[in-house]
Amino acid sequence: MARPIRPIQPASTRPAPAGRESSLTLERGLALLQAVADSESEAPTISDLATAIGASRAAVYRLLVPLQDRGLVRRDGSKVRLGLGLLRLAARVTPQLRLAALPALRELAESVGATSHLTVADGEEAQAIAVLEPSWTTYHVAYRVGTRHPLSRGAAGKAIGLREENPGWLSTTGELQSGASGIAAPVRGVPGLRASVGVISFQSLESEVVGPRVLAAAAAVAEALR
């Protein structure tokens, strides 16, 4: 049974000044796209979407046109589904995450002398999407972009699941590679992103010294992504 679409509160019921008309159209278009995405099973109908965003059916038809032109939604009779254009947009997310995180990861790797990384949750797995090695150490842990492991193993995976009431970092030893130690902290405050920043090394890591640096790097990554 399809989950009912929750109505989205319109931004305002008062007539908008001419200068705000385009921004309100964009806002309604985004609300429409969100309403399509919020229907987890059965695709919503035009009438469902009109109710969800507080607009007429005619307005919904007009709003769908540019979304369809860009492949963000597709029509199937009276029903509306997400389009493959969203996959093209999603494919650009990881490179942009990596680019935004690199300055903080570089500073972390150099200051600690350990491999730093940005790791994101992908289902029940953690995946490294950005990795930087320090320039002045002689050897490093073989932690590469694309490396995957369960969220339940390693500091990088476990930190992603840290609850809000636990504002710190955590450390593990030997869970991903024998003899390797890791310290990681979650990236907080970025809607829709489940991620952590951390370091991993064959050298012993002093948690009370390295932990605050990892925490600061995670905060810097979050700020860069907002």
mmCIF file with all atom_site columns, N, CA and C in Angstrom, residues 109-110 112-115 133-141 201 203:
data_model
loop_
_atom_site.group_PDB
_atom_site.id
_atom_site.type_symbol
_atom_site.label_atom_id
_atom_site.label_alt_id
_atom_site.label_comp_id
_atom_site.label_asym_id
_atom_site.label_entity_id
_atom_site.label_seq_id
_atom_site.pdbx_PDB_ins_code
_atom_site.Cartn_x
_atom_site.Cartn_y
_atom_site.Cartn_z
_atom_site.occupancy
_atom_site.B_iso_or_equiv
_atom_site.pdbx_formal_charge
_atom_site.auth_seq_id
_atom_site.auth_comp_id
_atom_site.auth_asym_id
_atom_site.auth_atom_id
_atom_site.pdbx_PDB_model_num
ATOM 1  N N  . ALA A 1 109 ? 46.573 15.157 7.474  1.00 0.00 ? 109 ALA A N  1
ATOM 2  C CA . ALA A 1 109 ? 47.616 14.165 7.184  1.00 0.00 ? 109 ALA A CA 1
ATOM 3  C C  . ALA A 1 109 ? 48.995 14.696 7.534  1.00 0.00 ? 109 ALA A C  1
ATOM 4  N N  . GLU A 1 110 ? 49.259 15.959 7.182  1.00 0.00 ? 110 GLU A N  1
ATOM 5  C CA . GLU A 1 110 ? 50.575 16.536 7.436  1.00 0.00 ? 110 GLU A CA 1
ATOM 6  C C  . GLU A 1 110 ? 50.820 16.759 8.924  1.00 0.00 ? 110 GLU A C  1
ATOM 7  N N  . VAL A 1 112 ? 49.441 15.151 11.506 1.00 0.00 ? 112 VAL A N  1
ATOM 8  C CA . VAL A 1 112 ? 49.473 13.911 12.288 1.00 0.00 ? 112 VAL A CA 1
ATOM 9  C C  . VAL A 1 112 ? 50.562 12.965 11.793 1.00 0.00 ? 112 VAL A C  1
ATOM 10 N N  . GLY A 1 113 ? 50.898 13.035 10.501 1.00 0.00 ? 113 GLY A N  1
ATOM 11 C CA . GLY A 1 113 ? 51.839 12.093 9.921  1.00 0.00 ? 113 GLY A CA 1
ATOM 12 C C  . GLY A 1 113 ? 51.207 10.741 9.666  1.00 0.00 ? 113 GLY A C  1
ATOM 13 N N  . ALA A 1 114 ? 49.936 10.772 9.280  1.00 0.00 ? 114 ALA A N  1
ATOM 14 C CA . ALA A 1 114 ? 49.196 9.534  9.014  1.00 0.00 ? 114 ALA A CA 1
ATOM 15 C C  . ALA A 1 114 ? 48.261 9.756  7.837  1.00 0.00 ? 114 ALA A C  1
ATOM 16 N N  . THR A 1 115 ? 47.869 8.675  7.194  1.00 0.00 ? 115 THR A N  1
ATOM 17 C CA . THR A 1 115 ? 46.944 8.753  6.067  1.00 0.00 ? 115 THR A CA 1
ATOM 18 C C  . THR A 1 115 ? 45.586 9.259  6.546  1.00 0.00 ? 115 THR A C  1
ATOM 19 N N  . GLU A 1 133 ? 47.889 11.009 1.769  1.00 0.00 ? 133 GLU A N  1
ATOM 20 C CA . GLU A 1 133 ? 49.016 10.519 2.559  1.00 0.00 ? 133 GLU A CA 1
ATOM 21 C C  . GLU A 1 133 ? 49.937 11.682 2.912  1.00 0.00 ? 133 GLU A C  1
ATOM 22 N N  . PRO A 1 134 ? 50.562 11.650 4.071  1.00 0.00 ? 134 PRO A N  1
ATOM 23 C CA . PRO A 1 134 ? 51.497 12.722 4.439  1.00 0.00 ? 134 PRO A CA 1
ATOM 24 C C  . PRO A 1 134 ? 52.737 12.677 3.553  1.00 0.00 ? 134 PRO A C  1
ATOM 25 N N  . SER A 1 135 ? 53.345 13.838 3.365  1.00 0.00 ? 135 SER A N  1
ATOM 26 C CA . SER A 1 135 ? 54.494 13.922 2.452  1.00 0.00 ? 135 SER A CA 1
ATOM 27 C C  . SER A 1 135 ? 55.824 13.576 3.115  1.00 0.00 ? 135 SER A C  1
ATOM 28 N N  . TRP A 1 136 ? 55.853 13.536 4.447  1.00 0.00 ? 136 TRP A N  1
ATOM 29 C CA . TRP A 1 136 ? 57.143 13.439 5.130  1.00 0.00 ? 136 TRP A CA 1
ATOM 30 C C  . TRP A 1 136 ? 57.388 12.126 5.862  1.00 0.00 ? 136 TRP A C  1
ATOM 31 N N  . THR A 1 137 ? 56.458 11.171 5.774  1.00 0.00 ? 137 THR A N  1
ATOM 32 C CA . THR A 1 137 ? 56.683 9.879  6.438  1.00 0.00 ? 137 THR A CA 1
ATOM 33 C C  . THR A 1 137 ? 57.172 8.848  5.435  1.00 0.00 ? 137 THR A C  1
ATOM 34 N N  . THR A 1 138 ? 57.764 7.771  5.919  1.00 0.00 ? 138 THR A N  1
ATOM 35 C CA . THR A 1 138 ? 58.412 6.796  5.036  1.00 0.00 ? 138 THR A CA 1
ATOM 36 C C  . THR A 1 138 ? 57.476 5.718  4.510  1.00 0.00 ? 138 THR A C  1
ATOM 37 N N  . TYR A 1 139 ? 56.408 5.409  5.244  1.00 0.00 ? 139 TYR A N  1
ATOM 38 C CA . TYR A 1 139 ? 55.484 4.383  4.761  1.00 0.00 ? 139 TYR A CA 1
ATOM 39 C C  . TYR A 1 139 ? 54.088 4.694  5.280  1.00 0.00 ? 139 TYR A C  1
ATOM 40 N N  . HIS A 1 140 ? 53.086 4.122  4.588  1.00 0.00 ? 140 HIS A N  1
ATOM 41 C CA . HIS A 1 140 ? 51.698 4.444  4.892  1.00 0.00 ? 140 HIS A CA 1
ATOM 42 C C  . HIS A 1 140 ? 50.844 3.177  4.865  1.00 0.00 ? 140 HIS A C  1
ATOM 43 N N  . VAL A 1 141 ? 49.703 3.273  5.502  1.00 0.00 ? 141 VAL A N  1
ATOM 44 C CA . VAL A 1 141 ? 48.717 2.202  5.417  1.00 0.00 ? 141 VAL A CA 1
ATOM 45 C C  . VAL A 1 141 ? 48.104 2.216  4.016  1.00 0.00 ? 141 VAL A C  1
ATOM 46 N N  . SER A 1 201 ? 47.057 4.584  10.644 1.00 0.00 ? 201 SER A N  1
ATOM 47 C CA . SER A 1 201 ? 48.511 4.510  10.646 1.00 0.00 ? 201 SER A CA 1
ATOM 48 C C  . SER A 1 201 ? 48.982 3.204  11.281 1.00 0.00 ? 201 SER A C  1
ATOM 49 N N  . GLN A 1 203 ? 51.731 3.437  12.975 1.00 0.00 ? 203 GLN A N  1
ATOM 50 C CA . GLN A 1 203 ? 52.314 3.997  14.182 1.00 0.00 ? 203 GLN A CA 1
ATOM 51 C C  . GLN A 1 203 ? 51.223 4.120  15.245 1.00 0.00 ? 203 GLN A C  1
#
